[in-house]
Short mmCIF file of C-alpha atoms in Angstrom, two decimals:
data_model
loop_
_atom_site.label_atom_id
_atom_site.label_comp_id
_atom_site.label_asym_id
_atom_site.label_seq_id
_atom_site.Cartn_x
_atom_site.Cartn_y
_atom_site.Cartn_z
CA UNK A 185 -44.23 -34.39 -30.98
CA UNK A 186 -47.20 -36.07 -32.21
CA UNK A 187 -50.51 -33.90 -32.42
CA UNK A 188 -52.89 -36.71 -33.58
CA UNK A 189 -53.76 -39.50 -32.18
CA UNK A 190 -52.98 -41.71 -35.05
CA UNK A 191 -49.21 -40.79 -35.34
CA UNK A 192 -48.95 -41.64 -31.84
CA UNK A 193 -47.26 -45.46 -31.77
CA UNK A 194 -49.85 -47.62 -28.82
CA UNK A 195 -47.73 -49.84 -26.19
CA UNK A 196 -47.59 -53.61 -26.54
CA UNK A 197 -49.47 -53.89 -23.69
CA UNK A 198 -49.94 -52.15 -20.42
CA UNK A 199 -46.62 -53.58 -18.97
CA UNK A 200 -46.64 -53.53 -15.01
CA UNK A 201 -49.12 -51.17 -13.82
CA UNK A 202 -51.55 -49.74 -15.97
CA UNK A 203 -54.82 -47.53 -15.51
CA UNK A 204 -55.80 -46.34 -12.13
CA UNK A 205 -52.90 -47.36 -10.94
CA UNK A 206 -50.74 -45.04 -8.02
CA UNK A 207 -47.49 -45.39 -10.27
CA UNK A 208 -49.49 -44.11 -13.66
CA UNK A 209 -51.35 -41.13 -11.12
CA UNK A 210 -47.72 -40.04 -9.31
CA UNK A 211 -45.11 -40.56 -12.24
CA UNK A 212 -47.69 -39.24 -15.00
CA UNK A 213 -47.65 -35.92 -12.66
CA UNK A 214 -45.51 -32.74 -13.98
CA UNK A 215 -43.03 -33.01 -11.51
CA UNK A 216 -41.64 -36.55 -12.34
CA UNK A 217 -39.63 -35.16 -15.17
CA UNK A 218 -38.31 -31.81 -13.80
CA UNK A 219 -38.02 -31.42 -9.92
CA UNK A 220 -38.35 -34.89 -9.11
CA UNK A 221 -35.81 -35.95 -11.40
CA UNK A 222 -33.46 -33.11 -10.84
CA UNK A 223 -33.63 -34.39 -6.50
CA UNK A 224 -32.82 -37.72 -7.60
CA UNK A 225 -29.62 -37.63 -9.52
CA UNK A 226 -28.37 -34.77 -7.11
CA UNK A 227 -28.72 -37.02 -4.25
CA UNK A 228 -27.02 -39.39 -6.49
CA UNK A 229 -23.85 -38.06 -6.26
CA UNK A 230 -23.67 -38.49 -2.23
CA UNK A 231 -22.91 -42.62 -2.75
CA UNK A 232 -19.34 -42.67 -3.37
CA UNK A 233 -19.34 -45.60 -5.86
CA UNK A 234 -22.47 -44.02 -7.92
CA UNK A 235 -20.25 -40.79 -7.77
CA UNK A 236 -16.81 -42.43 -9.15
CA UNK A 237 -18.82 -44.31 -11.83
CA UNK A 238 -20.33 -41.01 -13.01
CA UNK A 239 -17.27 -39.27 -12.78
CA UNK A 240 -15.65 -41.72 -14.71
CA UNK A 241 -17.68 -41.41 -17.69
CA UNK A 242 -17.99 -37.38 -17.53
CA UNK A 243 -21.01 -38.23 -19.16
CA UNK A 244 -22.67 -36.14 -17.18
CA UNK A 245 -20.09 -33.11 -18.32
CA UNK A 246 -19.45 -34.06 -21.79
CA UNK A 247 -23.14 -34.27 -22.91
CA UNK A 248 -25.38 -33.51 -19.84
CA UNK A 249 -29.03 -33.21 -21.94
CA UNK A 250 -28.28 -36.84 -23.51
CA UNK A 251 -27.94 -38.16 -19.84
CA UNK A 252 -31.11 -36.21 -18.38
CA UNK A 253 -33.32 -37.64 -21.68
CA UNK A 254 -31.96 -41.47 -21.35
CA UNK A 255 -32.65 -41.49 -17.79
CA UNK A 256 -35.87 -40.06 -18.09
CA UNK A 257 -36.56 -41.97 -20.88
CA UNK A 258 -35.72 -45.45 -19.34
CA UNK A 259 -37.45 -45.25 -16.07
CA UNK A 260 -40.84 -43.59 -17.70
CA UNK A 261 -40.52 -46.72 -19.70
CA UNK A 262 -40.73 -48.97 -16.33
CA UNK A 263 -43.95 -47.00 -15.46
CA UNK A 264 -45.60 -46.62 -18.37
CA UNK A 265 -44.11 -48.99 -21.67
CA UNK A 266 -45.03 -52.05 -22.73
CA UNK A 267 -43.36 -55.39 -20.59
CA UNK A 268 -40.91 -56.25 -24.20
CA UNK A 269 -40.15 -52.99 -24.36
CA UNK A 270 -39.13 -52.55 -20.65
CA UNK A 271 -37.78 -56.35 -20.45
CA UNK A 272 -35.16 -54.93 -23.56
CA UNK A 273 -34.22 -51.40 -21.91
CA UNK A 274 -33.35 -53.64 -18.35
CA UNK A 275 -31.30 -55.98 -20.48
CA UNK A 276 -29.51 -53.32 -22.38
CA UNK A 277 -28.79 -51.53 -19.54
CA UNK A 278 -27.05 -54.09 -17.97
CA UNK A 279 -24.47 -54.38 -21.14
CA UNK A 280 -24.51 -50.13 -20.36
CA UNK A 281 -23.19 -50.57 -16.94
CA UNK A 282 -20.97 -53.10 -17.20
CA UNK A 283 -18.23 -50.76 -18.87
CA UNK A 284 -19.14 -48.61 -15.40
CA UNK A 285 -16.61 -49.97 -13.47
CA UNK A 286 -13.23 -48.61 -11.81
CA UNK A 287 -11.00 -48.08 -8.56
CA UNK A 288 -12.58 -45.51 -6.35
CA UNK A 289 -10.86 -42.36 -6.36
CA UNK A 290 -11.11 -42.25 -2.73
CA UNK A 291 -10.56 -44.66 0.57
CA UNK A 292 -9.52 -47.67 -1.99
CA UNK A 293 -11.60 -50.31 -3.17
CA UNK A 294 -13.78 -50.51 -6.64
CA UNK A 295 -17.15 -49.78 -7.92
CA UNK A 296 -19.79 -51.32 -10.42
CA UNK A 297 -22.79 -49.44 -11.86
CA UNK A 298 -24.68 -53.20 -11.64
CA UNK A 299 -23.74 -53.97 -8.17
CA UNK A 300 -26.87 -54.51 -6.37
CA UNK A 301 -26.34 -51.82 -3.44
CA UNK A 302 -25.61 -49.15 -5.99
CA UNK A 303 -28.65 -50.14 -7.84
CA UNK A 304 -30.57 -50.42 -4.85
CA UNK A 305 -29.61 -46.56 -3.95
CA UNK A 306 -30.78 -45.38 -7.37
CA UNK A 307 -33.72 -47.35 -7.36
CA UNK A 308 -34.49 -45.86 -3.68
CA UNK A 309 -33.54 -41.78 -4.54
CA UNK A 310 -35.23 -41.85 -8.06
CA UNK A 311 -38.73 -43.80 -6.36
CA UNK A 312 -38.49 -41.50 -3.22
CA UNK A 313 -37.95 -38.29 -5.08
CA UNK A 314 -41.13 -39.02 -7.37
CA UNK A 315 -43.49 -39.38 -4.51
CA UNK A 316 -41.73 -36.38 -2.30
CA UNK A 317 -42.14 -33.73 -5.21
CA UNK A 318 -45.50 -35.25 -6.21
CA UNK A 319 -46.18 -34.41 -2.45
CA UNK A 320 -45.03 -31.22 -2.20
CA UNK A 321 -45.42 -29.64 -5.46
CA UNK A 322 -48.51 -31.77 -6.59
CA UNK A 323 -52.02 -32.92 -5.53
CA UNK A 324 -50.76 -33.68 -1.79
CA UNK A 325 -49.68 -36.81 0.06
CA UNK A 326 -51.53 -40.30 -0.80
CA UNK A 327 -53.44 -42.03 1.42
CA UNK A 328 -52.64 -45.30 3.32
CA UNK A 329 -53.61 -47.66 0.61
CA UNK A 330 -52.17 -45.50 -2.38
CA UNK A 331 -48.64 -45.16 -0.44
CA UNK A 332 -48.87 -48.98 0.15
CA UNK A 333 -49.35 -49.43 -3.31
CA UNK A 334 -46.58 -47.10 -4.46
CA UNK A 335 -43.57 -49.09 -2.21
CA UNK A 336 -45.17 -52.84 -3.30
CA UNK A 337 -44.73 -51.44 -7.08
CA UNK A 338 -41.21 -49.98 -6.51
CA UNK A 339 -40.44 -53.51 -5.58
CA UNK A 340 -41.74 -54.57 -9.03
CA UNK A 341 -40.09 -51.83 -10.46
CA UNK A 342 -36.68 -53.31 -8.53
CA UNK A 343 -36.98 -56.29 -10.72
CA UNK A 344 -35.54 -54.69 -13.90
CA UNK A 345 -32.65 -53.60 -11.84
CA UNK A 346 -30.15 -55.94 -10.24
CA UNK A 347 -30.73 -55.70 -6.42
CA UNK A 348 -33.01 -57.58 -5.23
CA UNK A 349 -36.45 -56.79 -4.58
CA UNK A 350 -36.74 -57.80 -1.48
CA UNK A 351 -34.43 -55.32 -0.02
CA UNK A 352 -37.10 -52.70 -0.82
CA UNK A 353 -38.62 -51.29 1.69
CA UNK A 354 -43.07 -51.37 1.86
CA UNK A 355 -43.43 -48.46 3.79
CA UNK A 356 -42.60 -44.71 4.85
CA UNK A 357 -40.45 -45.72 7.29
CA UNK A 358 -39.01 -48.51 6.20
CA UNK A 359 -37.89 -45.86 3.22
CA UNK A 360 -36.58 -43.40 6.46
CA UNK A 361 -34.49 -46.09 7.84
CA UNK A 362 -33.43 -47.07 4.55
CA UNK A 363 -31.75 -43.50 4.24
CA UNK A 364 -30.70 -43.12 7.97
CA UNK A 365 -28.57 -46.34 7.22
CA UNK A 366 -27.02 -44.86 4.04
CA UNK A 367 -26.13 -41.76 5.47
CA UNK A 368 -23.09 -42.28 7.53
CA UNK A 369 -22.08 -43.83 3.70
CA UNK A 370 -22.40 -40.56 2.35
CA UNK A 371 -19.67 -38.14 1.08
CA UNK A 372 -19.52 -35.09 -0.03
CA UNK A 373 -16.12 -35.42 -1.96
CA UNK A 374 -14.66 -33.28 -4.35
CA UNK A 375 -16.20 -34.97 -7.43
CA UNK A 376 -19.37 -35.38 -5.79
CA UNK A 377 -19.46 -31.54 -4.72
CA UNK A 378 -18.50 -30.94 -8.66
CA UNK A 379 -21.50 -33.11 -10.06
CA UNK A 380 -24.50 -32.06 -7.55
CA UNK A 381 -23.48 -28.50 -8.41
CA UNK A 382 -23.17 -29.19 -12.24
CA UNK A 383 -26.66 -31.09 -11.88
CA UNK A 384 -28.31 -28.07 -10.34
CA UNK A 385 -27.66 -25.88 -13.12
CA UNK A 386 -30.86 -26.62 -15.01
CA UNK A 387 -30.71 -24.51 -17.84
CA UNK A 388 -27.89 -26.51 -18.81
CA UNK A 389 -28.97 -29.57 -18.02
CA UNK A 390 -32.86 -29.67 -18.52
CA UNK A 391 -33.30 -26.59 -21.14
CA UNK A 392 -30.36 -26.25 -22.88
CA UNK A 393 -30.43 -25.11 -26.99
CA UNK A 394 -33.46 -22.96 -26.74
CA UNK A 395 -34.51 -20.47 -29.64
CA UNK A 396 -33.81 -16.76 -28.82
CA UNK A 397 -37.25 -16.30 -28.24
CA UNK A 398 -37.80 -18.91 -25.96
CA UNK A 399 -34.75 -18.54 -23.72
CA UNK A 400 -36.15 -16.01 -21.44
CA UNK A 401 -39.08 -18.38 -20.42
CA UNK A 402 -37.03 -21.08 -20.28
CA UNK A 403 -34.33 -19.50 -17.55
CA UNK A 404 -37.13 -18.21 -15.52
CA UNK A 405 -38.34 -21.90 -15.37
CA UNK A 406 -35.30 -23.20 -15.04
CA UNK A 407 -34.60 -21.23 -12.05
CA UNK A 408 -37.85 -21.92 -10.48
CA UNK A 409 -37.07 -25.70 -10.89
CA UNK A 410 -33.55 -25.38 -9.22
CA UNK A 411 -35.20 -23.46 -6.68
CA UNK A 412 -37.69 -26.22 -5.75
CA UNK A 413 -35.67 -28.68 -5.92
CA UNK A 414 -33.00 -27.44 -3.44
CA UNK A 415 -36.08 -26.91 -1.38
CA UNK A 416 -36.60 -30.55 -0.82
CA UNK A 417 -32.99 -31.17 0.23
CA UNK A 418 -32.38 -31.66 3.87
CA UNK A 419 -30.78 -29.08 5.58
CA UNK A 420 -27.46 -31.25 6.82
CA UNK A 421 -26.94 -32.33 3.20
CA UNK A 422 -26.97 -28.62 1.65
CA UNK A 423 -24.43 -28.44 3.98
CA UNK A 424 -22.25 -31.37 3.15
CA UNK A 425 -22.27 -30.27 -0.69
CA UNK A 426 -22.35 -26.16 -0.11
CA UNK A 427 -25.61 -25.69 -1.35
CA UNK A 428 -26.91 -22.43 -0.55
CA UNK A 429 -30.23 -21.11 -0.35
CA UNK A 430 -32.39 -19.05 1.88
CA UNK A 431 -35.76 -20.23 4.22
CA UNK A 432 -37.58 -18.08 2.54
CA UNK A 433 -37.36 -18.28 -1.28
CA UNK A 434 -37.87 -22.35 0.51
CA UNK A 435 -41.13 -21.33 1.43
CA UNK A 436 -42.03 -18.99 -1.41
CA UNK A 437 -41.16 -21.00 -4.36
CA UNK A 438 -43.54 -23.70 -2.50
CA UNK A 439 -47.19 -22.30 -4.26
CA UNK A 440 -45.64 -20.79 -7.21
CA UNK A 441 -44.14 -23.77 -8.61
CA UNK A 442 -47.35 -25.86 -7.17
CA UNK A 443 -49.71 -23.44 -8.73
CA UNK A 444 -47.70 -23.74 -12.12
CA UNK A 445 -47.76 -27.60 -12.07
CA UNK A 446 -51.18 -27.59 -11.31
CA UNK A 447 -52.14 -25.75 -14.55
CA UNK A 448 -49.45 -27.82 -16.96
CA UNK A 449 -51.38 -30.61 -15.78
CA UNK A 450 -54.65 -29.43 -17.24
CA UNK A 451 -53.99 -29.99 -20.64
CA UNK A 452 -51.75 -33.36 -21.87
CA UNK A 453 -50.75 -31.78 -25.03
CA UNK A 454 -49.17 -28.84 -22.94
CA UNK A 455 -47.79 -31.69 -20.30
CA UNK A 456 -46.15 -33.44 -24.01
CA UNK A 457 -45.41 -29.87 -25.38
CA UNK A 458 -42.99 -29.43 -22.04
CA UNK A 459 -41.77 -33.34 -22.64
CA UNK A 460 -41.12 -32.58 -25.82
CA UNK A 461 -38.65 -30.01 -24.90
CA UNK A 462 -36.96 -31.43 -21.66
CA UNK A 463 -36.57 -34.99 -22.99
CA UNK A 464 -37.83 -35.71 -26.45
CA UNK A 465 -37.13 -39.49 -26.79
CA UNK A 466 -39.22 -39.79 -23.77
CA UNK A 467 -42.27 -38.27 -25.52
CA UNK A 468 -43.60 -41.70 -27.39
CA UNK A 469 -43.10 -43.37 -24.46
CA UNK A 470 -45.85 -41.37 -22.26
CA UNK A 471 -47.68 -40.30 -24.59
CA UNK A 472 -50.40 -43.06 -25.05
CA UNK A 473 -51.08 -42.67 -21.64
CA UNK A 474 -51.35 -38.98 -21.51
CA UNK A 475 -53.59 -39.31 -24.83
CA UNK A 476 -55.32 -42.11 -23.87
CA UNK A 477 -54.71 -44.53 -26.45
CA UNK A 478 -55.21 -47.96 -25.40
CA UNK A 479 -52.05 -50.72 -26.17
CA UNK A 480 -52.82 -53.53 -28.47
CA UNK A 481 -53.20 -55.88 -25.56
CA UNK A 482 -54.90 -55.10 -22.86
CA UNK A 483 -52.88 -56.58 -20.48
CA UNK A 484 -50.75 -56.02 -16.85
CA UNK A 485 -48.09 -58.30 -16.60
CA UNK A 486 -45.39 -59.48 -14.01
CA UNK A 487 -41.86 -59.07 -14.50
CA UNK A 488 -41.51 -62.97 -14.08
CA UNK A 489 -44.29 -63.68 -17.06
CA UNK A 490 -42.92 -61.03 -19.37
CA UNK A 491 -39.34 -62.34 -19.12
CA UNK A 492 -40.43 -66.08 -19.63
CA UNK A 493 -42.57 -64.74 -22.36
CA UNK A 494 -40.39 -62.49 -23.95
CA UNK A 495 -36.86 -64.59 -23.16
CA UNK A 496 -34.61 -61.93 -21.02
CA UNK A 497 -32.92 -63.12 -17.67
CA UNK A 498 -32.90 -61.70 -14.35
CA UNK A 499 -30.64 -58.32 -14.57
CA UNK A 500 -28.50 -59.88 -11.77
CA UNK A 501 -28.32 -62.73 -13.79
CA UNK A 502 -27.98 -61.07 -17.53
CA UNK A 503 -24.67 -60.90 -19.42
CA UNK A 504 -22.69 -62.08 -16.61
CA UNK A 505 -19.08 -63.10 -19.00
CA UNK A 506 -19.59 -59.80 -20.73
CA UNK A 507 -19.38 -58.37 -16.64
CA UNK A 508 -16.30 -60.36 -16.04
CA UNK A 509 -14.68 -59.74 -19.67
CA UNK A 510 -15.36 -56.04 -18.57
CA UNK A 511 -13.91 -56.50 -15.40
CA UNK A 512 -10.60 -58.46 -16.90
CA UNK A 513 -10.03 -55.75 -19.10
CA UNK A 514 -9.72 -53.00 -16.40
CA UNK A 515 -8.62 -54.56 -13.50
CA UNK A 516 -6.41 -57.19 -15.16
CA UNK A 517 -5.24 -55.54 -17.96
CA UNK A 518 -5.37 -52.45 -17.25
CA UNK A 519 -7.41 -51.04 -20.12
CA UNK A 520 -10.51 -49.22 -20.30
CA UNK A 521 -14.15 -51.49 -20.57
CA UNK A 522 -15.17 -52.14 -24.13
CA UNK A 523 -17.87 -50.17 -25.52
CA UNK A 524 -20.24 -52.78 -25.85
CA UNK A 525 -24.03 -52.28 -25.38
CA UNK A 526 -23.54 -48.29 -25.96
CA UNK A 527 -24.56 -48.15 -29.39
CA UNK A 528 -27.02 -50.95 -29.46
CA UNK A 529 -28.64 -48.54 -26.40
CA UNK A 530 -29.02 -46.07 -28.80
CA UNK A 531 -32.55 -47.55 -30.13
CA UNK A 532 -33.50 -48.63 -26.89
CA UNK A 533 -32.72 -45.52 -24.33
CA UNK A 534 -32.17 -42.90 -26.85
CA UNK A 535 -29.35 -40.98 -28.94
CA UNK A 536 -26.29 -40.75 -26.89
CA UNK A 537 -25.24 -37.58 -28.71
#
C-alpha cells in the first residue's frame, strides 16, 4: 500500500462524480467494502439466472478472495476512477460475461451474465446495499436532495452496464417496488442456498491468508461483519435461504460495528490499511481520493463524452459476435464458452488467481 503521496498513481480525471459528490461521501464510507458488499452478492444468489451463472463458474468456490477483490475493485472504479479507466473495465467486462452463459439448472430456459435484467438486479442489490449499510452502520440516512442525487447517479452508474438506464428507479420507492416486483422471481434453490451460505463465511471470503498473529483480530472482525450483515436481511428471506440468527445479537451488533466504522473512518491511511487487506487491487483505485490527490484533469465527465472521447460502445452494444460466437459454442455445439476476455481482465479488474 502506498504511504506517500508521491507513489500514489493520480486518476485521469475525476470520471463521473467527483468531490462533494453523494456517491464519493456514501461509497468512500467503511462499509462499502465489507458489510455492504457482503449484502449485495448474498442477495445475489436469490435471482435464479445470476445464481446458475455463478454456479457455473464455481468461481466463487474455487477462488472466493479473487472474486470479492475484482468486484470490489471494478465497481470502486465506477465511483471513484478516471472515465478511460472505467470506459475499459465496462468493456472488458462485457468480453468477461459473455463466457457466463448456460441452461438453467432449474424450471428450463437459459441465462446470460450481460442480459440486461440480470444486470439490472446487480446494479440494483450492489447500489441499494451501499446506501442501506451506509445508513445503518454509518453517519445516518441522507437527506432529500442527497438521496435524489444518489438514485440519478446509479442511473449513470447503469450506463457501464448493459440494462438500460432508464429502468432505474429515482427514488426510495421506486427502489421498494423495484424489489417487491423481483421477489415472487426469487428462489432459494439448492445452489443458491449453497452460495449465500458460502458468501457469509467471511473469514474465508473477505480475510482469508492472515499471519498467525493477525488471525485472531481478523475472525473477531470477520464475525462482526457476518453478523451485521445478516442483520440487514429481511426476515422472510433468512427464511427462504436458512439463515439463522437471533433479534438480539440484530440489535446489539447495531452500535458496535457503527462505533467501529466510525473510528476506521478517522484516519484514511487506517481506511487503506483495511483495503489493503480485504481487496488489495482495489487500493490504487481509492486511494487518491482518500489521500486527496487531485487527477491530472480536473474534470467530471458523462458516460456519453467519455465513450466518444475515449472510443468504447454502449455495453449493450459492445462485442456483440463475440456474444453470439459464445452463444454458438454452447448452445450449438455443445462446448463450453471460450476464454476470451479472462486474461486480458487481468490488468483491468485484477489477478484472477
Amino acid at each position: 500500500m502506498p504511504t506517500r503521496h508521491s507513489t500514489v498513481e493520480p486518476h485521469e480525471d475525476y470520471g463521473f462524480f467527483g468531490p462533494g459528490s453523494v456517491v464519493w461521501k456514501v461509497w468512500g464510507y467503511p462499509t462499502a467494502p465489507t458489510v455492504a458488499l457482503q449484502r449485495a452478492v448474498v442477495v445475489e444468489e436469490l435471482d435464479p439466472p445470476l445464481v446458475a451463472a455463478v454456479h457455473g463458474t464455481q468461481d466463487i468456490y474455487r477462488r472466493p478472495r479473487t472474486r470479492y477483490d475484482r468486484t470490489l475493485r471494478y465497481f470502486s472504479m465506477v465511483a471513484f476512477a478516471g472515465s478511460r479507466d472505467v470506459c475499459k473495465a465496462a468493456d472488458i467486462l462485457v468480453k468477461v460475461h459473455s463466457k457466463a452463459i448456460g441452461t438453467l439448472p432449474y424450471g428450463g430456459g437459459t441465462y446470460d451474465a450481460n442480459d440486461p435484467d440480470s444486470q439490472l438486479w446487480i446494479q440494483l442489490t450492489g447500489w441499494h446495499s451501499i446506501l442501506y449499510a451506509y445508513e445503518k452502520y454509518g453517519p445516518g440516512k441522507l437527506s432529500a436532495d442527497e438521496e435524489k442525487e444518489y438514485w440519478e447517479s446509479c442511473a449513470v452508474a447503469a450506463e457501464f452496464q448493459t440494462c438500460p438506464p432508464g429502468d432505474i428507479p429515482r427514488d426510495r420507492a421506486g427502489v421498494r417496488a423495484y424489489f417487491e416486483r423481483m421477489r415472487p422471481k426469487m428462489s432459494a434453490s439448492p445452489i443458491a442456498k449453497q452460495a449465500m451460505h458460502h458468501l457469509l463465511r467471511t473469514e474465508l471470503v473477505l480475510l482469508p491468508g492472515m499471519p498467525w498473529w493477525e488471525k485472531p483480530g481478523a475472525l473477531v472482525a470477520a464475525r462482526a461483519i457476518r453478523a451485521a450483515t445478516i442483520a440487514t436481511l429481511p426476515r422472510w428471506m433468512r427464511q427462504m435461504a436458512g439463515i439463522r440468527q437471533s433479534r438480539l445479537t440484530d440489535v446489539l451488533i447495531v452500535p458496535v460495528v457503527k462505533a467501529g466504522f466510525a473510528l476506521l473512518h478517522l484516519s484514511p491511511r487506517a481506511e487503506l490499511t483495511i483495503l489493503e487487506k480485504l481487496s488489495p487491487s482495489t487500493v490504487p483505485v481509492v486511494a487518491p481520493v482518500k489521500l486527496g490527490i487531485p487527477p491530472r484533469t480536473d474534470e467530471v465527465l458523462t458516460p456519453a463524452e467519455a465513450r466518444a472521447r475515449h472510443g468504447y460502445a454502449k455495453p449493450a452494444e459492445a462485442h456483440l459476435d463475440l456474444r453470439a460466437r459464445q452463444a454458438a459454442r454452447r448452445f450449438g455445439e455443445g462446448k463450453e464458452p471460450s476464454d476470451e476476455g479472462l486474461v486480458e481482465s487481468q490488468d483491468i479488474l485484477g489477478r484472477l488467481a
